[in-house]
Structure formats: C-alpha cells, structure tokens
C-alpha cells in the first residue's frame, strides 16, 4: 500500500488500467529453468490489485518475476517497471525485523514483498514456509471507487 501511495495520482491512474506479465522461471537457475518453465507458464496479472479481504489497492509487481507491461513498448515497459520496482526500496515502505531466538514473523505475500537481507552471518537462518492456495488477483480497476 505504501509503495503505491507514494506514486503521483496520474501514475496511479495510469497503472491501474494496466496488466503485467509474471514469469516464475525468470529467476530460476539455468539448469532448472526449462523444467520449471514447462510446468509454470508466464501469467498476466493487474499491476494494481485489490486485497481480497481488506479491499486495499496494492502494487502487484516485483523485480524477481515481473517481466513486462502488456500493451507498452519494450522501452516504456522497462522504464515503468523500474519506477515501480524502486518504490519498495524506500525505507518508509519497508518493515525490518531484528531477529532473536524464537522470533516468528508471518506476512501476506498478496500485500508485500519478502527480501532476505544477508546480515545474519555467521548464524544460520532457519525458515519454514507455509503457502495457502492462492486467489486470483482482483484488478483495482474493477472496484467501485
């Protein structure tokens, strides 16, 4: 939400009408990519989605999987995605956790992006991941304003 709200209104209005291609195979190791790509094809999602429970508008792109904006030239798509990717790098858009023994963090991947900072060495990082069956992203443009 913070990343989206940082953008000027005219940019938000523009991207609310757009979709982007997401490709999980984009960041897979080259040895795994062909197998992964055959199982998981690129998909198209709205750039601005609604959270299904809170109805908040959320920026739904990330530099790991989002490859292009549908309907824009390669140059325009790249420039727009780079602008959007930078929004999550702003400290005000981030939550940092100071890990101690028995720290538990739960987050909703529909509403944020996870990035592991490698600042825990020489300690080990132990993580358990729970994924629930996903919902289809609801385009914000379908919402009643």
XYZ file of C-alpha atoms in Angstrom:
145
model
C 0.000 0.000 0.000
C 2.775 2.450 0.902
C 4.639 1.795 -2.330
C 1.517 2.508 -4.386
C 0.534 5.578 -2.377
C 3.976 7.137 -2.926
C 3.285 7.419 -6.648
C 1.746 10.581 -8.140
C -2.003 10.336 -8.772
C -1.654 10.412 -12.558
C 0.804 7.478 -12.429
C -1.552 5.505 -10.153
C -4.466 6.216 -12.502
C -2.382 5.083 -15.486
C -1.068 1.842 -13.979
C -4.479 0.917 -12.545
C -5.543 0.211 -16.133
C -2.518 -1.964 -16.961
C -1.553 -5.607 -16.663
C 1.914 -7.141 -16.450
C 3.424 -10.496 -17.316
C 4.853 -12.535 -14.417
C 7.289 -15.379 -15.146
C 8.416 -17.591 -12.247
C 11.064 -19.127 -14.495
C 12.776 -15.745 -14.885
C 14.978 -16.206 -11.841
C 15.260 -19.996 -11.835
C 18.782 -21.392 -12.251
C 19.505 -22.197 -15.904
C 19.693 -25.918 -15.069
C 16.130 -25.840 -13.712
C 14.561 -23.147 -15.873
C 13.432 -25.358 -18.816
C 11.697 -27.837 -16.492
C 10.168 -25.061 -14.403
C 9.002 -23.150 -17.470
C 7.261 -26.240 -18.845
C 5.277 -26.565 -15.602
C 4.625 -22.910 -14.813
C 3.828 -20.709 -17.757
C 4.030 -16.915 -17.564
C 0.779 -15.356 -16.359
C -0.764 -11.908 -16.676
C -1.933 -10.027 -13.572
C -3.133 -6.478 -12.911
C -0.395 -4.057 -11.852
C -2.725 -2.672 -9.184
C -4.751 -5.303 -7.388
C -7.286 -5.289 -4.581
C -6.562 -7.234 -1.443
C -9.490 -9.687 -1.235
C -10.084 -9.136 2.490
C -9.126 -5.521 3.179
C -10.054 -4.152 -0.277
C -6.868 -2.055 -0.196
C -5.252 -1.242 -3.522
C -1.790 -2.783 -3.777
C 1.092 -2.543 -6.217
C 1.465 -6.047 -7.679
C 4.837 -6.175 -9.452
C 8.249 -7.366 -8.334
C 11.697 -7.412 -9.885
C 12.031 -11.188 -9.446
C 9.118 -12.260 -11.659
C 7.513 -9.306 -13.448
C 8.919 -9.173 -16.972
C 6.889 -6.636 -18.957
C 3.837 -4.406 -19.064
C 1.217 -5.562 -21.543
C 0.477 -3.040 -24.288
C 3.595 -0.881 -23.830
C 6.735 -0.815 -25.945
C 9.721 -2.658 -24.501
C 11.381 0.665 -23.659
C 8.277 2.139 -21.972
C 7.571 -1.124 -20.160
C 11.118 -1.300 -18.802
C 11.076 2.343 -17.672
C 7.709 1.968 -15.927
C 8.651 -1.300 -14.225
C 11.935 0.183 -12.988
C 9.995 3.095 -11.471
C 7.580 0.687 -9.785
C 10.322 -1.677 -8.579
C 12.109 1.250 -6.887
C 9.062 2.032 -4.735
C 9.735 -0.920 -2.423
C 13.333 0.209 -1.862
C 12.251 3.308 0.049
C 12.786 2.762 3.807
C 9.292 4.095 4.635
C 7.864 1.233 2.555
C 9.790 -1.416 4.482
C 9.493 -3.424 7.659
C 12.783 -4.621 9.134
C 12.862 -7.405 11.702
C 15.557 -7.709 14.355
C 15.730 -11.449 14.732
C 16.262 -13.067 18.118
C 15.767 -16.645 19.250
C 12.176 -17.802 18.719
C 11.196 -14.806 16.576
C 8.192 -15.615 14.406
C 7.109 -13.435 11.506
C 4.017 -14.023 9.380
C 3.290 -11.970 6.284
C 0.777 -11.897 3.475
C 2.506 -12.135 0.096
C -0.539 -10.570 -1.547
C 0.274 -7.312 0.238
C 4.065 -7.149 0.414
C 7.343 -8.457 -0.915
C 9.789 -10.538 1.086
C 13.504 -9.865 0.782
C 16.031 -11.620 2.990
C 18.953 -9.390 3.932
C 22.112 -11.433 4.381
C 23.074 -9.756 7.654
C 22.715 -12.785 9.908
C 26.078 -14.460 9.234
C 27.770 -16.345 10.826
C 24.466 -17.521 12.330
C 22.187 -19.801 10.368
C 18.815 -18.753 9.069
C 16.050 -21.294 9.566
C 12.750 -20.619 7.889
C 9.541 -22.554 7.405
C 7.233 -21.513 4.614
C 3.508 -22.080 4.551
C 1.661 -21.361 1.320
C -2.073 -21.414 1.039
C -3.976 -21.958 -2.181
C -3.960 -18.603 -3.865
C -6.739 -16.428 -5.078
C -6.797 -14.747 -8.451
C -5.686 -11.118 -8.247
C -8.651 -8.752 -8.471
C -7.858 -5.758 -10.693
C -8.349 -2.483 -8.819
C -9.943 -1.078 -11.987
C -12.967 -3.317 -11.339
C -13.535 -1.780 -7.921
C -16.243 0.741 -7.287
C -14.490 3.965 -6.234
